[in-house]
Coordinates of C-alpha atoms in Angstrom, one line a residue:
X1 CA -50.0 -19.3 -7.2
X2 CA -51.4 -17.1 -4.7
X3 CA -48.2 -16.6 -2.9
X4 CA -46.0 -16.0 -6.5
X5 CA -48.5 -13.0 -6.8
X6 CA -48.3 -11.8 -3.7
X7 CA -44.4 -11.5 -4.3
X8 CA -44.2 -10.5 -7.7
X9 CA -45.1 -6.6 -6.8
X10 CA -42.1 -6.6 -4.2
X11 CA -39.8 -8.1 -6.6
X12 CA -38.8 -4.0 -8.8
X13 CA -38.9 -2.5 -4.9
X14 CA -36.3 -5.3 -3.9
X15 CA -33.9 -5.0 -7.0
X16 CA -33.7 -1.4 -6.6
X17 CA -33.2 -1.6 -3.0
X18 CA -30.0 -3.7 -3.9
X19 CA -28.9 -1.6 -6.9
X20 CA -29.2 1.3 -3.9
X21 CA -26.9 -0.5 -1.4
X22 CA -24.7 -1.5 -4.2
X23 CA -24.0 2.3 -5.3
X24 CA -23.8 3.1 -1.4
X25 CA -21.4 0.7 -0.9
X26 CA -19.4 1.4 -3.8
X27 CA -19.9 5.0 -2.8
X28 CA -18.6 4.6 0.6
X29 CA -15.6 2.6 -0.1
X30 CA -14.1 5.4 -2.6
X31 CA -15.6 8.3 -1.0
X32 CA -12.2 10.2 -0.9
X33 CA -12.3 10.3 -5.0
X34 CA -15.8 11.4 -4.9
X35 CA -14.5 13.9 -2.5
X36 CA -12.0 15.5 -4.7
X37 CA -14.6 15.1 -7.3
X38 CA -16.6 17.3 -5.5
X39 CA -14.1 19.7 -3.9
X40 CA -12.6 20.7 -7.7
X41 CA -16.5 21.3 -8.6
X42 CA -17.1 23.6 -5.4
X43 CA -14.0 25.3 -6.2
X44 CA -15.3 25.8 -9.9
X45 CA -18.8 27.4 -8.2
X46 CA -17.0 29.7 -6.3
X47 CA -13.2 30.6 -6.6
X48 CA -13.6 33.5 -4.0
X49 CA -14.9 31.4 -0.9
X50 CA -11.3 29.3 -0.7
X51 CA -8.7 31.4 -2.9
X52 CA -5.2 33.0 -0.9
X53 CA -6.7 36.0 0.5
X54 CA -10.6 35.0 -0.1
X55 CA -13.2 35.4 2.7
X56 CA -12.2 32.9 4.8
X57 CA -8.2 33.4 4.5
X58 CA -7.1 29.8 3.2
X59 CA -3.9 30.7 3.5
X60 CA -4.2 30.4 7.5
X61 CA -7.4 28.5 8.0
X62 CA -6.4 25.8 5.5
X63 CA -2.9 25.6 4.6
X64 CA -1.9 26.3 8.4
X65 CA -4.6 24.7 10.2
X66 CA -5.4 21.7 7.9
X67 CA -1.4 20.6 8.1
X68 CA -1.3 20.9 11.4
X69 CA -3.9 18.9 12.2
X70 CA -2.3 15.7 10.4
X71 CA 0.8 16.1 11.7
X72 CA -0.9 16.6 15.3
X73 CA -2.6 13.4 14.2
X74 CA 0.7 11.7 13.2
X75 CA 2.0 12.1 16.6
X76 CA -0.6 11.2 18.5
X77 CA -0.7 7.8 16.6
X78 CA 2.7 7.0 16.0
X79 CA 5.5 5.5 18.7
X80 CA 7.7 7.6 19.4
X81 CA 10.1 4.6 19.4
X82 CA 9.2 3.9 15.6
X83 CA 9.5 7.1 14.7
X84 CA 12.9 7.0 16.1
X85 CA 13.7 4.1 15.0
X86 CA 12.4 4.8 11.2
X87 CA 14.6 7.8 11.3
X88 CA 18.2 5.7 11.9
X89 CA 17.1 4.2 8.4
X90 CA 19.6 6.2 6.5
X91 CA 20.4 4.1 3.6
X92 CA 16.6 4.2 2.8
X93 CA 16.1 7.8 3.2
X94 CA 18.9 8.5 1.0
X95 CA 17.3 6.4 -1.5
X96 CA 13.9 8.1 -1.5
X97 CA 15.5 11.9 -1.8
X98 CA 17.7 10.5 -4.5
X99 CA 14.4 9.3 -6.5
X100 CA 12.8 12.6 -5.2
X101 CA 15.4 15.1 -6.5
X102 CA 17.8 13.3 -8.3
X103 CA 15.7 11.0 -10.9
X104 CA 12.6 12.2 -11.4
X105 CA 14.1 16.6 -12.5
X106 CA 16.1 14.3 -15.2
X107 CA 13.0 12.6 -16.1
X108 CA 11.1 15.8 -15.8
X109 CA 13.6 17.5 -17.8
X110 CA 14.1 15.2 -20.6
X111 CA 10.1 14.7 -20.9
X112 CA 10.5 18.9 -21.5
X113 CA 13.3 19.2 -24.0
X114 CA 11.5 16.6 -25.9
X115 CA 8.0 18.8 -26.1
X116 CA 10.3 21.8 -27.1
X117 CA 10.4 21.3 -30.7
X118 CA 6.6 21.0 -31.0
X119 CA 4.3 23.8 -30.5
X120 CA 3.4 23.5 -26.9
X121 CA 3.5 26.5 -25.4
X122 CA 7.2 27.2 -24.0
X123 CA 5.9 28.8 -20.4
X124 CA 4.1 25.7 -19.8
X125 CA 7.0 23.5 -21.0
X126 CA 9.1 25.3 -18.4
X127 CA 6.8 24.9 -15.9
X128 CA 6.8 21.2 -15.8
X129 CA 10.9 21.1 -15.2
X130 CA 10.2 23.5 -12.1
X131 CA 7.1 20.9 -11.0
X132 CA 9.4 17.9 -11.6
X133 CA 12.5 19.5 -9.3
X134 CA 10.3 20.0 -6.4
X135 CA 10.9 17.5 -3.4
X136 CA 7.8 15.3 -1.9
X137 CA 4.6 16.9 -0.3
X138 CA 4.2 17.9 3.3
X139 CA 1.4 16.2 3.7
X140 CA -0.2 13.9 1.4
X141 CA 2.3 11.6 1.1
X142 CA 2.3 10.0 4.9
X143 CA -1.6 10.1 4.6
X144 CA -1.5 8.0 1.8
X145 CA 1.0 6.0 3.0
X146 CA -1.0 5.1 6.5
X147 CA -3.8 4.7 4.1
X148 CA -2.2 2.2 1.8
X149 CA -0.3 -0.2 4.8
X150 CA 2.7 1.6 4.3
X151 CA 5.5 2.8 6.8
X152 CA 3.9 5.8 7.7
X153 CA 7.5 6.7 10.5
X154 CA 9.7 6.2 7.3
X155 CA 7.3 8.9 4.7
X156 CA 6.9 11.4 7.7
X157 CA 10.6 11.7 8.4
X158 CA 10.9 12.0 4.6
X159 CA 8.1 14.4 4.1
X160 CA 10.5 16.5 6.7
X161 CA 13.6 15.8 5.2
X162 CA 12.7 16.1 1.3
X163 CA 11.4 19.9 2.1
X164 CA 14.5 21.1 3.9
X165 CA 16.3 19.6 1.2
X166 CA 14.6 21.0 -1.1
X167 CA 15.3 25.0 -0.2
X168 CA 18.8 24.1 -0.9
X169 CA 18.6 21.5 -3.9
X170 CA 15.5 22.9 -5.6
X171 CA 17.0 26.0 -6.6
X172 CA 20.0 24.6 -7.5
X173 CA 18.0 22.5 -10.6
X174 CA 16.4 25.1 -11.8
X175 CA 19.4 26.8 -12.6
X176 CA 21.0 23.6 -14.3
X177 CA 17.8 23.1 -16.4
X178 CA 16.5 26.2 -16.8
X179 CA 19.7 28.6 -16.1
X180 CA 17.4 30.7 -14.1
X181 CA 19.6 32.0 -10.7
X182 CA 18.0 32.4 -7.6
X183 CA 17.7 31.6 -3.7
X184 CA 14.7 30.0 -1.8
X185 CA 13.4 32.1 1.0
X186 CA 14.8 29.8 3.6
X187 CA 14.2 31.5 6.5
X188 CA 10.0 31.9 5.8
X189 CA 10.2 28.2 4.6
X190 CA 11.9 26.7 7.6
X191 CA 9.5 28.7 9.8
X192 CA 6.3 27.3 7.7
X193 CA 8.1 24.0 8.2
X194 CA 8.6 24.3 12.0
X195 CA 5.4 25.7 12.7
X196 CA 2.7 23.1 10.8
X197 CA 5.1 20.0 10.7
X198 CA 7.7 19.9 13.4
X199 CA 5.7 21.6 16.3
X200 CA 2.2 19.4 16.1
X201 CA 4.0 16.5 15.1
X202 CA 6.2 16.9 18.8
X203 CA 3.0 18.0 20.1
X204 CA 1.3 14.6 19.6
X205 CA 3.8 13.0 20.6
X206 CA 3.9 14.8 24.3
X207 CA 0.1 14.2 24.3
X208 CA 0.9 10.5 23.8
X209 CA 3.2 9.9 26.2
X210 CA 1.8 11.9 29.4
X211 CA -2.0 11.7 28.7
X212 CA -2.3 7.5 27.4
X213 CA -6.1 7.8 28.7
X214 CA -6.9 10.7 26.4
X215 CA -4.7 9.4 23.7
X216 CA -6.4 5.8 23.8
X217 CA -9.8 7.5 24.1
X218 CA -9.4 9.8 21.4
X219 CA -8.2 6.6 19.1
X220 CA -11.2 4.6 20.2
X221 CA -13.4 7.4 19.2
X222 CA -12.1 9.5 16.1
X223 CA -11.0 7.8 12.9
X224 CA -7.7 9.6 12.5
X225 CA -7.3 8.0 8.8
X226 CA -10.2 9.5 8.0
X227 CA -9.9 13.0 9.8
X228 CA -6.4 12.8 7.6
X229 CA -8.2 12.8 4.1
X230 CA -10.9 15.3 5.2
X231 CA -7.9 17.8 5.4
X232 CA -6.5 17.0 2.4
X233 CA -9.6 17.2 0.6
X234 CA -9.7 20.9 2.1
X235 CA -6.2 21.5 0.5
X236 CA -7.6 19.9 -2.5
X237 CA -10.1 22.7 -2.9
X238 CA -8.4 25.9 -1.9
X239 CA -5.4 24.8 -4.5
X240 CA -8.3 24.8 -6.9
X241 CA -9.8 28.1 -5.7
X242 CA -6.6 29.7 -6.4
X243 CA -6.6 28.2 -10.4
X244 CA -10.4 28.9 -10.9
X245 CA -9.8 32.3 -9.6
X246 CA -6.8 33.4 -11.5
X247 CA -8.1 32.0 -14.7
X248 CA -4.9 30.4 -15.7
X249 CA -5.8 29.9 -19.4
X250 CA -3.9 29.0 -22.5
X251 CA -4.7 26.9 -25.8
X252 CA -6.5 24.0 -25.2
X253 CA -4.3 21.3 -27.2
X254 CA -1.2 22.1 -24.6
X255 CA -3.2 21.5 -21.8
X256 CA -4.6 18.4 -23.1
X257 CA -0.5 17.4 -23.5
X258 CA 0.6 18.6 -20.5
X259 CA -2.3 17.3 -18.4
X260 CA -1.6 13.9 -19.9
X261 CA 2.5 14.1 -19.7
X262 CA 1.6 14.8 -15.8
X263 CA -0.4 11.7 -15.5
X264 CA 2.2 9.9 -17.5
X265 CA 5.1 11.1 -15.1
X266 CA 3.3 10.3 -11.7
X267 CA 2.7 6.9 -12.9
X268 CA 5.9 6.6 -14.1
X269 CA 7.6 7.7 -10.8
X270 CA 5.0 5.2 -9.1
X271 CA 6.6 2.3 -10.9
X272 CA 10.1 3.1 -10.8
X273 CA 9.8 3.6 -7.3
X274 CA 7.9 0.1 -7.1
X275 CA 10.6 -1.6 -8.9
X276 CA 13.4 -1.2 -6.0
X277 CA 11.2 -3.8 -4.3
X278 CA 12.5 -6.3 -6.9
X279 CA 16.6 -5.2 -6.8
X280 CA 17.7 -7.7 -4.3
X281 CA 20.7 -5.6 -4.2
X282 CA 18.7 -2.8 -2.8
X283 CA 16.4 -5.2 -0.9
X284 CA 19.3 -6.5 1.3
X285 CA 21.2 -2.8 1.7
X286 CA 18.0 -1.4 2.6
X287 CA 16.3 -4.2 4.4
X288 CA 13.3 -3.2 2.6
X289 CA 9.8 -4.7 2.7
X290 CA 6.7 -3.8 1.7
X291 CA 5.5 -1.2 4.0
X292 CA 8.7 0.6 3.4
X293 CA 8.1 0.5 -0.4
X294 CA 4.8 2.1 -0.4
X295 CA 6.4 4.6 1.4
X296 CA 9.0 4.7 -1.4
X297 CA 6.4 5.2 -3.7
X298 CA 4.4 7.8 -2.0
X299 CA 7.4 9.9 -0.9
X300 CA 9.4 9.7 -4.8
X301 CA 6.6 10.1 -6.9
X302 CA 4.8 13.7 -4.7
X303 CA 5.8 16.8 -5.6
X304 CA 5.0 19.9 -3.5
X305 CA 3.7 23.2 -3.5
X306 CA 4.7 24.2 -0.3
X307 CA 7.9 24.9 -1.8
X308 CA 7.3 25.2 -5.5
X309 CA 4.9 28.4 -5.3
X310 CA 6.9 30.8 -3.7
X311 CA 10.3 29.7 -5.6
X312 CA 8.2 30.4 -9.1
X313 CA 6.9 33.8 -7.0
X314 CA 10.9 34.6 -6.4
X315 CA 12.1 33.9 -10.4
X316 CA 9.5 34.8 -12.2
X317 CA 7.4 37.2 -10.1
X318 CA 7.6 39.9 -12.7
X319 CA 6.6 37.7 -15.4
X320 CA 2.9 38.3 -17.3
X321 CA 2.8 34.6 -17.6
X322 CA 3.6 33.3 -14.2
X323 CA 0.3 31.7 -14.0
X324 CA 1.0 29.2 -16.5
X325 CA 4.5 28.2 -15.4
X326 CA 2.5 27.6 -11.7
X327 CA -0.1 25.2 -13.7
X328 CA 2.0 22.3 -14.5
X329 CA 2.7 22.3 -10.6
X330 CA -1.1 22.4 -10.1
X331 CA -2.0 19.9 -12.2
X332 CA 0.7 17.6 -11.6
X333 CA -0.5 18.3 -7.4
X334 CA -4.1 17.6 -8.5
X335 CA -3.1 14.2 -10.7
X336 CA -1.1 12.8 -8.0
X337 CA -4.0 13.1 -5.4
X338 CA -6.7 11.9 -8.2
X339 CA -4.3 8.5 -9.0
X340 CA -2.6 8.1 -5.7
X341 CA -6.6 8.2 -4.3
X342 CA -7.1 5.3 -6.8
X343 CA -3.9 3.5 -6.1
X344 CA -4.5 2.9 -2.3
X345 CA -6.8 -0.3 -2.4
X346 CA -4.5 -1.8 -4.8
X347 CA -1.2 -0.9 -2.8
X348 CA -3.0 -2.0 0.2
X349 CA -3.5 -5.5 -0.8
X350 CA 0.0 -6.1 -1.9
X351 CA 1.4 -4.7 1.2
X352 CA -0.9 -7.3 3.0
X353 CA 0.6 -10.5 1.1
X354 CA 3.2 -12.5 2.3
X355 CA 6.6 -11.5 1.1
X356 CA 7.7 -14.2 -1.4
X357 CA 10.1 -16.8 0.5
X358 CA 12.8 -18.7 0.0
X359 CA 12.8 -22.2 -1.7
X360 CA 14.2 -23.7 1.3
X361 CA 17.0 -23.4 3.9
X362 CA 19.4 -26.0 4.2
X363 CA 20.5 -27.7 7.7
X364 CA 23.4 -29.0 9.4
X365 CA 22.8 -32.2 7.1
X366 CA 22.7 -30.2 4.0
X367 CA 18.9 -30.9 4.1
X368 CA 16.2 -28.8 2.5
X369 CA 13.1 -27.9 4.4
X370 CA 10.4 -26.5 2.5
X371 CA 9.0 -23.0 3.0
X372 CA 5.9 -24.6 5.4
X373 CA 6.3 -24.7 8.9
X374 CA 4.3 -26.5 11.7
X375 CA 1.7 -24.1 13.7
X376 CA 1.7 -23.5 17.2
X377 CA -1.6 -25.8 17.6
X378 CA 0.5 -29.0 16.3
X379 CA -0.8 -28.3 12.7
X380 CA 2.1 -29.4 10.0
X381 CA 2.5 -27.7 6.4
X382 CA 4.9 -29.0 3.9
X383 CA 8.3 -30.0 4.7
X384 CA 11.1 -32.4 5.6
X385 CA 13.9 -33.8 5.5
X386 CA 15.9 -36.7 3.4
X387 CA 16.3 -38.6 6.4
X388 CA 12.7 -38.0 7.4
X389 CA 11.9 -39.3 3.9
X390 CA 13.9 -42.7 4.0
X391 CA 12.7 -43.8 7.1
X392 CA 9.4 -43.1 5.9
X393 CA 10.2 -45.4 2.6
X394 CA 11.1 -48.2 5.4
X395 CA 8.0 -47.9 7.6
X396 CA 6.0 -48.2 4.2
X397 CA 7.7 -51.6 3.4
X398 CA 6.4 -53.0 6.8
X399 CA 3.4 -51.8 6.0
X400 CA 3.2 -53.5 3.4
X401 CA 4.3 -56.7 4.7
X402 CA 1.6 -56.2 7.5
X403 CA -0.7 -56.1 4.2
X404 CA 0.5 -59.3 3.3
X405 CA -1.2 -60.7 6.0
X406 CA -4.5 -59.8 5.2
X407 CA -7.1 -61.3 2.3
X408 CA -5.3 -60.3 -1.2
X409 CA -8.3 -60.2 -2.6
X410 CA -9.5 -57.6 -0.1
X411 CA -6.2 -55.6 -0.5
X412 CA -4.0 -54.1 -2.6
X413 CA -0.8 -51.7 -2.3
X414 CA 0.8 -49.8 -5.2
X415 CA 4.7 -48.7 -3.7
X416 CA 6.8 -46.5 -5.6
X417 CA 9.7 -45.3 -4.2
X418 CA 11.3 -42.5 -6.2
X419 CA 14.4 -40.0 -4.2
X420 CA 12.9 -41.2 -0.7
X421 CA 9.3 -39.9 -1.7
X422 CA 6.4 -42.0 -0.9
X423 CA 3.4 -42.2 -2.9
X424 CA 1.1 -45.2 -2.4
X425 CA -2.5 -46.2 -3.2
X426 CA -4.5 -48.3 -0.9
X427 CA -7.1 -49.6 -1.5
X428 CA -9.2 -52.2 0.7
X429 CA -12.3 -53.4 2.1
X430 CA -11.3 -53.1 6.0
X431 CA -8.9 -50.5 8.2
X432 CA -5.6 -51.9 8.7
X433 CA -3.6 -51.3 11.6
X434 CA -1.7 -47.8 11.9
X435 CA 2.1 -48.0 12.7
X436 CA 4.8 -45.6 14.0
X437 CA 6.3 -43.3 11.3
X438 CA 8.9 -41.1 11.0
X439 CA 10.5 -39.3 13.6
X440 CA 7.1 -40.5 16.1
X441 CA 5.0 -39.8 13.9
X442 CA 1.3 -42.2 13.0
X443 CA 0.8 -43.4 9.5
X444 CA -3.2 -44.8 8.8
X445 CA -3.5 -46.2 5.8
X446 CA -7.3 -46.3 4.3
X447 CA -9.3 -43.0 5.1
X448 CA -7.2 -41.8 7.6
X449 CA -4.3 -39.3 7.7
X450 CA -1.2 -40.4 5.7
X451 CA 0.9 -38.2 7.6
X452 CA -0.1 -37.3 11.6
X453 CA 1.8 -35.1 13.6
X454 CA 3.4 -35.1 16.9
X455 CA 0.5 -34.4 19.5
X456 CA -3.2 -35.0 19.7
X457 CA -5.2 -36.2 17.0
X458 CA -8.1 -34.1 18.1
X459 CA -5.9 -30.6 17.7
X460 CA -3.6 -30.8 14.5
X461 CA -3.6 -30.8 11.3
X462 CA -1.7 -33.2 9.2
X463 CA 0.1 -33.6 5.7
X464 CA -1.5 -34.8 3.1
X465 CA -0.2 -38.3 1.5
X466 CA -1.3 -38.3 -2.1
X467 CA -3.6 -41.2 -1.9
X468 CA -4.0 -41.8 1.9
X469 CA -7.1 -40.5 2.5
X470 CA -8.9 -37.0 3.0
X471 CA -7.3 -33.8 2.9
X472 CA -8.3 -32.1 6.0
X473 CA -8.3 -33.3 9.5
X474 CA -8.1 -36.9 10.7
X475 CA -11.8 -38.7 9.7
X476 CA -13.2 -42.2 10.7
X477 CA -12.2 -44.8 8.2
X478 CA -14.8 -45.6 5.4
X479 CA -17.2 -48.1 5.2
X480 CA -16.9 -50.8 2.2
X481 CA -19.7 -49.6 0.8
X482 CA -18.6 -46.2 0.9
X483 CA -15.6 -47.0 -1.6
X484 CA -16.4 -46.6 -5.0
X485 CA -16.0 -47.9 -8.4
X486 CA -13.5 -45.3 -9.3
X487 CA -11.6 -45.8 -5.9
X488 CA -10.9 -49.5 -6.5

């Protein structure tokens, strides 16, 4: 009694101490959410600190400096022989830009001529086609992807290939679906391009292959993953500068709409994308897995504005309302960090299971193996052959006649033979002896192995009989006593 009261004070200290670690854990395991959380609220607080042109010059400090150090990053961490070898990958690339600027303007634009008729306003409506025909982010999309188990080679020659694309293709779409006539400033784009993308990303790579010390010290000590999301978190805020400060405003019902239309869209695009995995068309063409279809995911589903805020600058820089054919752009940039942020763990895991196999793969004898296959340590998973299975039907007839020999009344064998399978039941009051089975392999009846392989006893693992004994590794043979009622 003494000791329960001596307890019962710490008991409200200890629970709160584990509701604390419980919130820190949760908090540290989606800290990149709660960092966008807070990075839209700063930028709320104070528009001026992080806006184009603001005190600290975003468009430098952030847009430059912030891209080029996760492309630096990139190349410091990938092979230059993946990255070579990601970009023969044709086929698949030509997929993603297809999804990129092919399916998801027509989606885009048939989700717009749909909202025409109702009273959203039209500006706004028009500024979701020109978010929808922009090609995949810079930046966020190979973060994400390295984040998630994805290819990361195959999104970063995408994330390079979408945005040249895009000067050319971009443009072109708006006209079609908006029959608005103008040209990309290609020559200030393919510089931005060149100078936060192509030059760190060589960079790294030069830093990788003549200084492996510094490289493998600076991997041993800095969490480039990490160091990856702090920048986009910094991209994150001065995007939201820019909206806070130019008070982008218009009735509350069509932002409502469009907000949810954007979330709608992205994870739309995230499931189309998801879906090539389960073509087996495209499967074998593109010899995808699942690494590559994250990075399908990530690259189809992005949409930049790199590109997408100066083409509205070029075509509608006179316009009053320019600001609010930029928003859909901002909030579809915004929803696509928030739910991409959220859809990491779950992409992760999938990427981590094994790819689904086939039933089985038939031999020179038109056998059928099954899927298992026997380990390296001797250990041996499901599988075999017909022939495998009738010798084993003959080796349990002699066992059976070796049975014979012993007390019926202590013994008793149950045989049914059915396509070659065996399935027995013994049950007995002593070990019998253990014969040579198939193809050299031991066969213990009683609470031994049904099935041992080839090698030690000590080191493998053996198939399971039903009804020869323990599941697990080989195990002493039971006592009399030890069998029980519902045994026998």
């Amino acid at each position: 009694m003494a000791k329960q009261k001596e307890t019962d004070p710490i008991r409200p200290n200890s629970t709160w101490k584990r509701v604390l670690l419980k919130a820190w854990d949760l908090a540290c395991e989606h800290w990149f959410i709660l960092g966008v959380a807070c990075a839209i609220g700063f930028a709320a607080a104070l528009p001026q600190l992080g806006r184009t042109g603001g005190w600290i010059r975003s468009e430098w400090s952030i847009k430059y400096g912030a891209v080029i150090v996760i492309f630096f990053l990139s190349g410091l961490s990938l092979k230059t022989r993946t990255l070579l070898t990601a970009a023969q990958r044709l086929p698949l690339h030509i997929c993603i830009q297809i999804i990129s600027l092919g399916i998801t303007p027509l989606l885009g634009f048939a989700t717009a001529s749909a909202m025409r008729p109702t009273p959203m306003n039209s500006d706004l409506v028009s500024g979701l086609i020109i978010c929808t025909s922009m090609p995949t982010t810079v930046s966020t999309n190979v973060v994400f992807t390295r984040q998630a188990g994805g290819n990361e080679a195959v999104a970063l020659v995408n994330a390079v290939m979408g945005n040249i694309l895009g000067i050319f293709v971009s443009p072109g779409l708006l006209y079609l679906y908006l029959g608005r006539a103008s040209t990309a400033p290609y020559s200030d784009i393919i510089a931005q391009l060149g100078a936060t993308v192509i030059a760190p990303l060589l960079a790294g790579q030069l830093v990788q292959a003549f200084l492996e010390r510094a490289t493998k010290w600076l991997a041993d000590h800095i969490n480039f993953g990490k160091v990856g999301n702090v920048c986009v978190l910094l991209l994150v805020w001065s995007t939201f500068c820019n909206t806070f400060y130019n008070k982008v405003t218009t009735d509350a019902g069509s932002l409502v709409v469009m907000a949810l239309s954007c979330v709608a869209l992205y994870m739309l695009f995230t499931v189309l994308c998801m879906l090539v995995y389960a073509v087996p068309v495209l499967v074998d063409m593109l010899k995808l897995d699942r690494p590559d279809t994250i990075a399908v995911a990530m690259c189809g589903a992005t949409k930049t504005i790199a590109l997408g805020m100066p083409l509205i600058t070029v075509i509608y820089g006179g316009s009053p309302n320019v600001g609010i054919l930029a928003l859909p752009l901002l909030m579809y940039h915004a929803i696509q960090i928030i739910c991409g942020s959220c859809l990491i763990p779950y992409m992760r895991t999938w990427s981590q299971q094994d790819a689904p196999d086939a039933a089985g793969t038939p031999d020179k004898e038109g056998t059928e193996l099954a899927a298992g296959k026997c380990s390296k340590q001797g250990s041996c998973e499901e599988g075999g052959s017909k022939g495998s299975r009738g010798v084993a039907a003959g080796h349990a007839e002699e066992v059976a006649s070796k049975m014979a020999s012993h007390d019926s009344s202590t013994a008793r064998i149950v045989l049914s033979l059915q396509d070659g399978e065996v399935a027995s039941a013994c049950h007995a009051g002593m070990q019998p002896e253990p014969g040579p089975g198939p193809s050299g392999l031991n066969m213990p009846l009683g609470g031994q192995q049904g099935l041992e392989g080839q090698g030690s006893r000590d080191e493998q693992q053996v198939r399971q009989v039903p009804g020869w004994g323990p599941r697990s590794h080989v195990s002493p043979a039971p006592a009399p006593s030890e069998i029980t009622g519902a045994e026998q």
